[in-house]
Amino acid sequence: MTDQHPRIPSSTYRLQFNRWFNFAQARELVPYLYALGVSDAYASPYFQAGAESLHGYDITDHNKLNTAIGSREEYDAWIAELHAHSMGQVLDFVPNHVGIAEPLNQWWMDVLENGPSSRYAPYFDIDWHPLKSDLRDKVLLPILSDQYGRVLERGELQVRFEEGTFYLLYGNRRLPIAPGTYRHVLEIALQNLAEHKDEDFYAELQSILTALEYLPKRTETDPKRIAERIREKEIIKRRLERRCAEAPQVQQAIEKALDRINGEPGDARSFDALDELLNAQSYRLAFWRVAAEEINYRRFFDVNDLAAIRVELPRVFDATHRLLLELVRSRAVTGLRIDHPDGLYLPREYFEKLQQRCAKALAIALPQDGRAIYMVAEKILTGTETLRKDWLVHGTTGYDFANQVAQLLVDSSAETAITKTFHRFIGHSLHFGHLVYAKKLQVMKLALANDVDVLGNMVDRLSEQNRWYRDFTLGALARAVRETIACFPVYRTYLAPGQAVSEEDQQIVERAIAAAKRRNPAIEESVFNFLRDVLVFRFPENLDAEARAGHTHFVLKFQQTTGPIMAKGLEDTVFYIYNRLAALNEVGGEPQQFGLSIDEFHERNLYRHRNWPSALLATSTHDTKRSEDVRARMIAISEMPELWRRSLQRWRLANRRWKRTLNDAEAPDANEEYLLYQTLLGTWPIQPSGEPEGAATAEYIGRIQAYMAKALHEAKLNTSWIQPNEAWDAAMGDFVAKALDPSPRNKFLPEFLPIAQEIARLGAINSLTQTLLKLTSPGVPDIYQGNEIWDYSLVDPDNRRPVDYKRRREILEALAVPAPEELMRNSPDGRIKMFLTQRVLQFRREHVDLFQRGDYLPLVTSGAFGESCVSFARSLAGKWIVVIAPRLSARIGFPPTGERWRDTTMEFPETLSLEHAHDLFTCRPIHFDGRRLSAVEGLSVLPFAVITNL
């Protein structure tokens, strides 16, 4: 492996680590990945997390490897194997939050035990002084399966005692009991020992109770008193443990006291003592469904078990990056993906600091551009938004490219027809912008209510500091905050203290405020103006330093809040409702847009080539709503709008008898049914012969049922995660089962299968095109595990199923034998996709400079199907490739090869020497007409080509 810094991957291959795929298996996979042409493994988070975690984003300790994935020795063996093949490793790192569902998270357990006096309390974003006075100096813990009183009186909350320590047991969860509240149990235990008053252990227990009285309170924040509390509480626990070991009577008295405190189901009053003990803790237990309005710690989105941490604090940064930097130092990690940077208080400063620390770990001088290690940011860009150029990263994780290539494959001429079909099928029109606005408001009302309430109260306090604005009411200001967030056109802005406000951020705020004003003519305009001025750092002139700091803090908190609301409102709600062409409903997608021209695609590639030439290029990820191959098929619907319209009518008629009537509504509703048919077309199994499978397996039906259940819950129209409508859920599941019933009485499948076959053929061409474009466009192509052949997975957890690497190895080993035309004839078996992937990845690895530094030249295509052909060159110092890929292939015929292209040609630029030009895949020489290449010649064997002089 070279010691060049930063080490830019030639390509990456995403591996999802969990207990089903571990370090030992990853080591065995290295030779296969190398043979495939991959330069770098791209690892999901593998630091300590929940043992059952399938994703690793619920890290409980950033400085330990996840033992469910393997030991340090197994990890080192995997790294050694990567190095033996000159391969690097890009690690997915999570700086924004930690998992708190497990007692493995010692920081969180310490906070629950000690409240504000915990040494780790500042590590978390906790509001210890919320509006609700009952929550003062407490953390709301929404972990109960029912209302607190019901759970308590059913006896599901039990205090236990082990090794001198009391804890609360709820199901499998262990929660600490504050040492200062041990007296609730020990005073009863002392009464139980009344007959032993003359014994030493009785006096010792009295002494322990006295020590508890003098223990610094859990509300202490003075460092000396905190240190005293930390020391003394552990001494008390050890004394208690020793006394129980030496005098069994003490242990028995404590157990008897616990029997009394833990109550007796059926006797409500018997739980009073336990209720009193729990009310004295640093946490307040609550029903998980009703806690959104009062939760007082910042989370990752609305996930209660993921608590945000304040990585902007130096000690938190140091504590969370120790092992990471050690792995960077040892060259085990050669690149980083930074998860959810929009959640960070100051993203730009974080990237800057991390690059500096990586340079120090690598013992190198910080490069002139400030980038010591390859780093990509999981940043979701919307509309015309671009990645901030002052971020010291190499680009995004590739959602933007995935959406650009998907839009390229859409037939934009079908927009009116597809839209009309969608609206007629569901019985009403849907305006995308209005829908996003409404669903963001819904998220702020339900899932993230407290986050927004906090902002409203903060800005109210700011207005009170100035006589010009003090007449603004809390209600008006809070509504202005909500409405502005609902109208925010992007995930967030990036203002930072001491930095000039960028033109981009200024325009974003102005747009949001203008839209909010337009939607709310009843709110006094000056309220919005005040909020606008604060959000762009235009503070009143008479503010002192403390007041300015308060204003700045509000802006930074506002910036952290808008992203989760956009994500939950758009990605996790609207994208399951606006189903016009659901393939476009991807992370970072713009489903209100219908298609991207070839010229626009080239413009995007040229922009990336100039500004972010090493950004990741993705088509499938662990976060995508559906795999690249499912998306490619569903996009093909746009190529046959009339057939789609007629088919929907027939399918609806065939399946109408399977619907149920619930409260005067049909279940599933028309929009849900519309999504189901697209999903079936995207995933229906195809035989090696190209014929669709005649019947669905039980496993397939189960997968579709699980997907539709998730889609309906995310849409939050007829059912939801917080308020499940069990009757509706059952109706949806039953509808899927009946529609896919393999019996001869099924009227739907005979109508569906011919369309599924045609969509699968068009989808295969789309998929090969997007694969080729990903492998050759400016950037670093990323392969999601298993997607080197056809993969028809849906949203997680479906896309995290084990990958059959035995089959993929066998396909790869046998690739050298068959001719390319044979692979294309048998395209349903997936070998053609692996053939394309391997040939280009190996070529990239052999010609790294051509792809990392080579020019990008769009080629002019003309003729009958000029609009169906995407072509560009990559060239460097006389070396070049020309990429040719089809789109809208329904216009051309299947397969889109040879004479079907008629007079379509590409014009090769004068800068390319045509000597030795040949096709990378078939190795055959290419013949030109002057500087023109006909598509008939270039695509005579395969529907795609890479022409090169190398």
Tab-separated table of C-alpha atoms in Angstrom, residues 409 581 583 631-641 758-763 766 890:
chain	number	residue	atom	x	y	z
A	409	LEU	CA	-33.081	7.779	-17.218
A	581	LEU	CA	-43.004	7.892	-9.921
A	583	ALA	CA	-38.312	5.631	-8.086
A	631	ARG	CA	-35.169	1.908	-9.086
A	632	ALA	CA	-33.947	1.235	-12.638
A	633	ARG	CA	-36.978	-0.913	-13.323
A	634	MET	CA	-39.478	1.517	-11.797
A	635	ILE	CA	-38.025	4.385	-13.832
A	636	ALA	CA	-38.876	2.399	-16.977
A	637	ILE	CA	-42.563	3.038	-16.219
A	638	SER	CA	-41.935	6.539	-17.613
A	639	GLU	CA	-41.100	4.972	-20.974
A	640	MET	CA	-44.523	3.362	-21.359
A	641	PRO	CA	-47.091	5.805	-19.920
A	758	GLU	CA	-41.181	-5.838	-20.271
A	759	ILE	CA	-40.299	-3.592	-17.326
A	760	ALA	CA	-37.581	-6.034	-16.254
A	761	ARG	CA	-35.973	-5.884	-19.730
A	762	LEU	CA	-35.999	-2.093	-19.832
A	763	GLY	CA	-34.885	-1.941	-16.198
A	766	ASN	CA	-31.271	1.220	-17.243
A	890	ALA	CA	-37.987	1.517	-25.247
